[in-house]
mmCIF file with all atom_site columns, C-alpha atoms in Angstrom:
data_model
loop_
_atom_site.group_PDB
_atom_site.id
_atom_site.type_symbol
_atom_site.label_atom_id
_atom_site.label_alt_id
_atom_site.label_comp_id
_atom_site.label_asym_id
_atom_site.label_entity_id
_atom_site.label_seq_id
_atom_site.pdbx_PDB_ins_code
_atom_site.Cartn_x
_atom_site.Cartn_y
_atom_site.Cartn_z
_atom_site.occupancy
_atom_site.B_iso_or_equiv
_atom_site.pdbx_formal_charge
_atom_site.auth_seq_id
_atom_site.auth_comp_id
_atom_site.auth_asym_id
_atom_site.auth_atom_id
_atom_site.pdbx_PDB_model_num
ATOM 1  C CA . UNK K 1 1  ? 15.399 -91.975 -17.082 1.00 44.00 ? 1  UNK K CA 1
ATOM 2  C CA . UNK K 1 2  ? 15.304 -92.480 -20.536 1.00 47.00 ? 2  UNK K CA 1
ATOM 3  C CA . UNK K 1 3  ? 12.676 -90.042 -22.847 1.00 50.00 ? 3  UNK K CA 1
ATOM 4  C CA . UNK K 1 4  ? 10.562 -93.036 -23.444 1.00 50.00 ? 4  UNK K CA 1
ATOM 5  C CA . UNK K 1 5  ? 9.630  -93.316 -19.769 1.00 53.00 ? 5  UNK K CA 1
ATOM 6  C CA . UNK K 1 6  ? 8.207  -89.982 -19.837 1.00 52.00 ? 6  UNK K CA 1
ATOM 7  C CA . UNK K 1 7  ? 4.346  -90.008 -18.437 1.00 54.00 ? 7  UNK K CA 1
ATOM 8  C CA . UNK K 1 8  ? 3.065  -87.051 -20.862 1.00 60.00 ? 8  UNK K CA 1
ATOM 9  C CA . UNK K 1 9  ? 4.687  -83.692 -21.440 1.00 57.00 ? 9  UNK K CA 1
ATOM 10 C CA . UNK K 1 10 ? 0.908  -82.585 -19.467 1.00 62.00 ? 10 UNK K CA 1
ATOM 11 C CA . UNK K 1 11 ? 2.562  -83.425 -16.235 1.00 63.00 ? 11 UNK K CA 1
ATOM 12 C CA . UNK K 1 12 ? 5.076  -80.602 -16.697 1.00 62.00 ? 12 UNK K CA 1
ATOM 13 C CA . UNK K 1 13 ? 4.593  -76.965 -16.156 1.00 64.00 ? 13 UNK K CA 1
ATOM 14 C CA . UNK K 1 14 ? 6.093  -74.708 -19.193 1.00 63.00 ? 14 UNK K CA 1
ATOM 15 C CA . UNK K 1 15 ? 7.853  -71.742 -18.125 1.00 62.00 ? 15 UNK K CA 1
ATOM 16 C CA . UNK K 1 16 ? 9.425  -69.035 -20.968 1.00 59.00 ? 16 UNK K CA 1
ATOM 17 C CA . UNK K 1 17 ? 11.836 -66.330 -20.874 1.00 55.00 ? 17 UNK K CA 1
ATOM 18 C CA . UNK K 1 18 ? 10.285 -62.734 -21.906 1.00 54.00 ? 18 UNK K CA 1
ATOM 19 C CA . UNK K 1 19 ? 13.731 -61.906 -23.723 1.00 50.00 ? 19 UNK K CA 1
ATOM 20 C CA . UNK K 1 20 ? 13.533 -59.663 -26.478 1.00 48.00 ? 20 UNK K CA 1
ATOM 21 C CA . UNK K 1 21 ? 14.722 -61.073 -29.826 1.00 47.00 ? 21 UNK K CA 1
ATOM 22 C CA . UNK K 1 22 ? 17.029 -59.546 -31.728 1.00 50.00 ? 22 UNK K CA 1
ATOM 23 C CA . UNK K 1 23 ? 16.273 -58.222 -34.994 1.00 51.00 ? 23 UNK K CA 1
ATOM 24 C CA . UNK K 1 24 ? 18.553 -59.613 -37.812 1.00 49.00 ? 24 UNK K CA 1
ATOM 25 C CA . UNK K 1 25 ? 19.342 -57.962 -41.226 1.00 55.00 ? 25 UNK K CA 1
ATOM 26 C CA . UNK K 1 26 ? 18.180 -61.276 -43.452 1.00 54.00 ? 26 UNK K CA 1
ATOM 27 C CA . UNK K 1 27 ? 22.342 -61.344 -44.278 1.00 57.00 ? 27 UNK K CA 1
ATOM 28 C CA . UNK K 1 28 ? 22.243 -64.553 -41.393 1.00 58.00 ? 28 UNK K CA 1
ATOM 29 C CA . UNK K 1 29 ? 23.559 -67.834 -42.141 1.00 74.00 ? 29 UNK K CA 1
ATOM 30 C CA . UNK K 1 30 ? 22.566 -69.535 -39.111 1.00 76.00 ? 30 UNK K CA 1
ATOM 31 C CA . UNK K 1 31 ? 18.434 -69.923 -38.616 1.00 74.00 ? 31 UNK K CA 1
ATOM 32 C CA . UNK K 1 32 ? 17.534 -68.110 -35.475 1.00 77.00 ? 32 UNK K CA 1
ATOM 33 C CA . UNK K 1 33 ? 16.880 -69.379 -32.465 1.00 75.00 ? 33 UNK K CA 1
ATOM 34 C CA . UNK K 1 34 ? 13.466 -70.300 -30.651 1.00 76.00 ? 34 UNK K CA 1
ATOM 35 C CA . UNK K 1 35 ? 12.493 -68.742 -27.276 1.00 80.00 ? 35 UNK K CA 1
ATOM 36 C CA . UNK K 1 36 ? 13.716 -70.614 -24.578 1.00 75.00 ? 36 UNK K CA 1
ATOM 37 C CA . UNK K 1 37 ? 11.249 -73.179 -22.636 1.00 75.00 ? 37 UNK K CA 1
ATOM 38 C CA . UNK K 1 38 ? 11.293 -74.705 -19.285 1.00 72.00 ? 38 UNK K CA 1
ATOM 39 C CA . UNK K 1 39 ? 9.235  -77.752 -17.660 1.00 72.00 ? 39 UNK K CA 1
ATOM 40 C CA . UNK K 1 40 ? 9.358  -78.482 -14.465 1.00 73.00 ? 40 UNK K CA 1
ATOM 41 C CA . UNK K 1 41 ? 7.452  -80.940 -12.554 1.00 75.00 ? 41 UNK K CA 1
ATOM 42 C CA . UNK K 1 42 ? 5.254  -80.219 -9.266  1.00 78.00 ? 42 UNK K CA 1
ATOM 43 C CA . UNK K 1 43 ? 6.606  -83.084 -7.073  1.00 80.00 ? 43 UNK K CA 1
ATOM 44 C CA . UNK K 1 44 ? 10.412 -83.629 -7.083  1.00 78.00 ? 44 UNK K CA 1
ATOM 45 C CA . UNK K 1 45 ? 10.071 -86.633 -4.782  1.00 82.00 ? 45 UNK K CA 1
ATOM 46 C CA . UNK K 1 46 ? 8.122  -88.700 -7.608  1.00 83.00 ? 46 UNK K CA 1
ATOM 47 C CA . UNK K 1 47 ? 11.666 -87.398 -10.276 1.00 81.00 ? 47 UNK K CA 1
ATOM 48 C CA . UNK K 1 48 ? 13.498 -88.769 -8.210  1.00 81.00 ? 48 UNK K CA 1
ATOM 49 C CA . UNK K 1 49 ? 12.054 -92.254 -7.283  1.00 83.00 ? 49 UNK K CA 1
ATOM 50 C CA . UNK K 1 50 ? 11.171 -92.379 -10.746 1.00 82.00 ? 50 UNK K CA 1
ATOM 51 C CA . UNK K 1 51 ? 15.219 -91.737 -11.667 1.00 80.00 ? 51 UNK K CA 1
ATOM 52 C CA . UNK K 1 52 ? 16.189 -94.479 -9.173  1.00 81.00 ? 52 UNK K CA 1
ATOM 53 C CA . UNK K 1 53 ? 13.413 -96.759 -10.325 1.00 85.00 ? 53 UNK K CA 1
ATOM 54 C CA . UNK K 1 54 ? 14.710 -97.232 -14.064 1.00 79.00 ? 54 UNK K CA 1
ATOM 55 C CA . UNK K 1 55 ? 18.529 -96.710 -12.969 1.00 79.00 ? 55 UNK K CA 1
ATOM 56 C CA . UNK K 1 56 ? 19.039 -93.129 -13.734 1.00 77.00 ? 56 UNK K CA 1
ATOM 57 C CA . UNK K 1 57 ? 20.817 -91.872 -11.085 1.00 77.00 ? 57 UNK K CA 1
ATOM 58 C CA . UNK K 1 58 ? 24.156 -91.067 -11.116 1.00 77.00 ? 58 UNK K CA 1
ATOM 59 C CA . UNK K 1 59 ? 26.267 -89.438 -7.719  1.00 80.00 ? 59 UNK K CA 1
ATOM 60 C CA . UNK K 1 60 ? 28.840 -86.728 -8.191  1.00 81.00 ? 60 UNK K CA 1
ATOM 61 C CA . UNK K 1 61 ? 31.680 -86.451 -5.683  1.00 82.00 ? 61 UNK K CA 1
ATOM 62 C CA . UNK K 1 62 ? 32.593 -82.903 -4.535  1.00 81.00 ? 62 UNK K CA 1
ATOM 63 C CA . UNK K 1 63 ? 34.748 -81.023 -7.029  1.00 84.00 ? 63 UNK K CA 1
ATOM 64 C CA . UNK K 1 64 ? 34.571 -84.243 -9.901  1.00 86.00 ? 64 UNK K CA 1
ATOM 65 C CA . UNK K 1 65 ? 33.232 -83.280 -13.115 1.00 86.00 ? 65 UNK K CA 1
ATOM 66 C CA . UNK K 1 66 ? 31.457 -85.849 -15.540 1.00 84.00 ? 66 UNK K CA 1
ATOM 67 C CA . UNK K 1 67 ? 30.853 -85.963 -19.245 1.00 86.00 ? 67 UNK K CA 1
ATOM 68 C CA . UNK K 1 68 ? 27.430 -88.188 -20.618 1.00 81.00 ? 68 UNK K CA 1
ATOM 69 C CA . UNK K 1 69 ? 27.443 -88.232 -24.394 1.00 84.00 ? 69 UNK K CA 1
ATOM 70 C CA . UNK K 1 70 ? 23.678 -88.446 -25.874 1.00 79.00 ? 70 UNK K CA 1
ATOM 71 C CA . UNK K 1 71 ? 23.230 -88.950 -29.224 1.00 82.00 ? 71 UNK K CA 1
ATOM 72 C CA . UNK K 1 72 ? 21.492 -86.922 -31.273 1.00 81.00 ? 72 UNK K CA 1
ATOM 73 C CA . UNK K 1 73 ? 19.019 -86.695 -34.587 1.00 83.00 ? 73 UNK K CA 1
ATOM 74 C CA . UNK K 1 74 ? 19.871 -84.418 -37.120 1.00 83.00 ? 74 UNK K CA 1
ATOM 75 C CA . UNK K 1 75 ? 16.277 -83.502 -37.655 1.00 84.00 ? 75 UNK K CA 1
ATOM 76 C CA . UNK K 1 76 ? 16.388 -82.994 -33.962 1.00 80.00 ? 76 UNK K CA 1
ATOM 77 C CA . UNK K 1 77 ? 14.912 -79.758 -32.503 1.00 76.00 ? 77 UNK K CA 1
ATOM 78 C CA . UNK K 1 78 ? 14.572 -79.772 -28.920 1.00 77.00 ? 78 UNK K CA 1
ATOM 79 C CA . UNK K 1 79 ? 17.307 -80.502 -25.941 1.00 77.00 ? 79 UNK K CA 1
ATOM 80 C CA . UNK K 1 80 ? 15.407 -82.759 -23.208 1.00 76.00 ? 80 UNK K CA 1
ATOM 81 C CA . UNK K 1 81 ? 17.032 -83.171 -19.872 1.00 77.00 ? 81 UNK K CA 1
ATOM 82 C CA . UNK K 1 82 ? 16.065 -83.628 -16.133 1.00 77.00 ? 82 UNK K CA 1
ATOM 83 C CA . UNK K 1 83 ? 18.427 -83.139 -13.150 1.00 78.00 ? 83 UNK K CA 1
ATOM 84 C CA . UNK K 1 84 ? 18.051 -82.997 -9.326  1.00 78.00 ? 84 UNK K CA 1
ATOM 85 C CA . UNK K 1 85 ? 19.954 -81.843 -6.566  1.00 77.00 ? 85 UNK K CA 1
ATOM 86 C CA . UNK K 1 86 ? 19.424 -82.184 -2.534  1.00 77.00 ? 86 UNK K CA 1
ATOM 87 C CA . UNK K 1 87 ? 22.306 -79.057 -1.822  1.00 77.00 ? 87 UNK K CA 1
ATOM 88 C CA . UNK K 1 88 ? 21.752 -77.026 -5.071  1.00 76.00 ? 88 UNK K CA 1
ATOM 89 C CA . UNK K 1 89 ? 24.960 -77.478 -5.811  1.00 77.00 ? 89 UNK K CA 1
ATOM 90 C CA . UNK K 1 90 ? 25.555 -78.112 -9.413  1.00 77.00 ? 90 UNK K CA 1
ATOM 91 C CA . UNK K 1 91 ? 26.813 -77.208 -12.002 1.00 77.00 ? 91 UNK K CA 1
ATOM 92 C CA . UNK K 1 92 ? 25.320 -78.153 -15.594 1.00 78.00 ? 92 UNK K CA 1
ATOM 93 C CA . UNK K 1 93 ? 26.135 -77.244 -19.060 1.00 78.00 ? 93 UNK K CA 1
ATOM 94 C CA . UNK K 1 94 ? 25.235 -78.316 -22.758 1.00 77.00 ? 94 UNK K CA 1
ATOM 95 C CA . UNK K 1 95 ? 27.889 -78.506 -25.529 1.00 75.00 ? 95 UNK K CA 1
ATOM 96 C CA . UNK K 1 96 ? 26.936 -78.892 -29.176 1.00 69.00 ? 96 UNK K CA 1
#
């Protein structure tokens, strides 16, 4: 499902991390990084008839691994993505 099908970002719940930041010295080249957030929606049923609906859904085979490629904004400062699972059994990461 692409971002522009989303409903509203209203229909999500926001969950956040209570991590403790750590403190830099100022001396930092890299800008620090926001607090984690989560959505998640109440009904995974309507995910994932909505995935199917606009041709978003994609089946892994047992013990295959897959690469998508998203492009990105250079303004850009959130990571969007939605995945389901009937088993719980995957695996995800995010490589920037």
């Amino acid at each position: 499902m692409q971002t522009s099908d989303k409903i509203d970002l209203n229909d999500y719940n926001e969950e956040s991390r209570d991590e403790e930041a750590e403190e830099s010295d100022g001396d930092d080249l890299i800008p620090s990084v926001e607090e984690v957030r989560m959505w998640t929606r109440d009904d995974i049923v309507q995910f994932k008839e909505s995935a199917r609906a606009s041709g978003g859904k994609l089946t892994v085979g047992h013990g295959e691994t897959i690469t998508v490629r998203v492009p990105t904004h250079y303004r850009a400062r959130c990571i969007c993505y939605e995945f389901a699972t009937d088993s719980y059994d995957i695996g995800f990461g995010l490589y920037f």
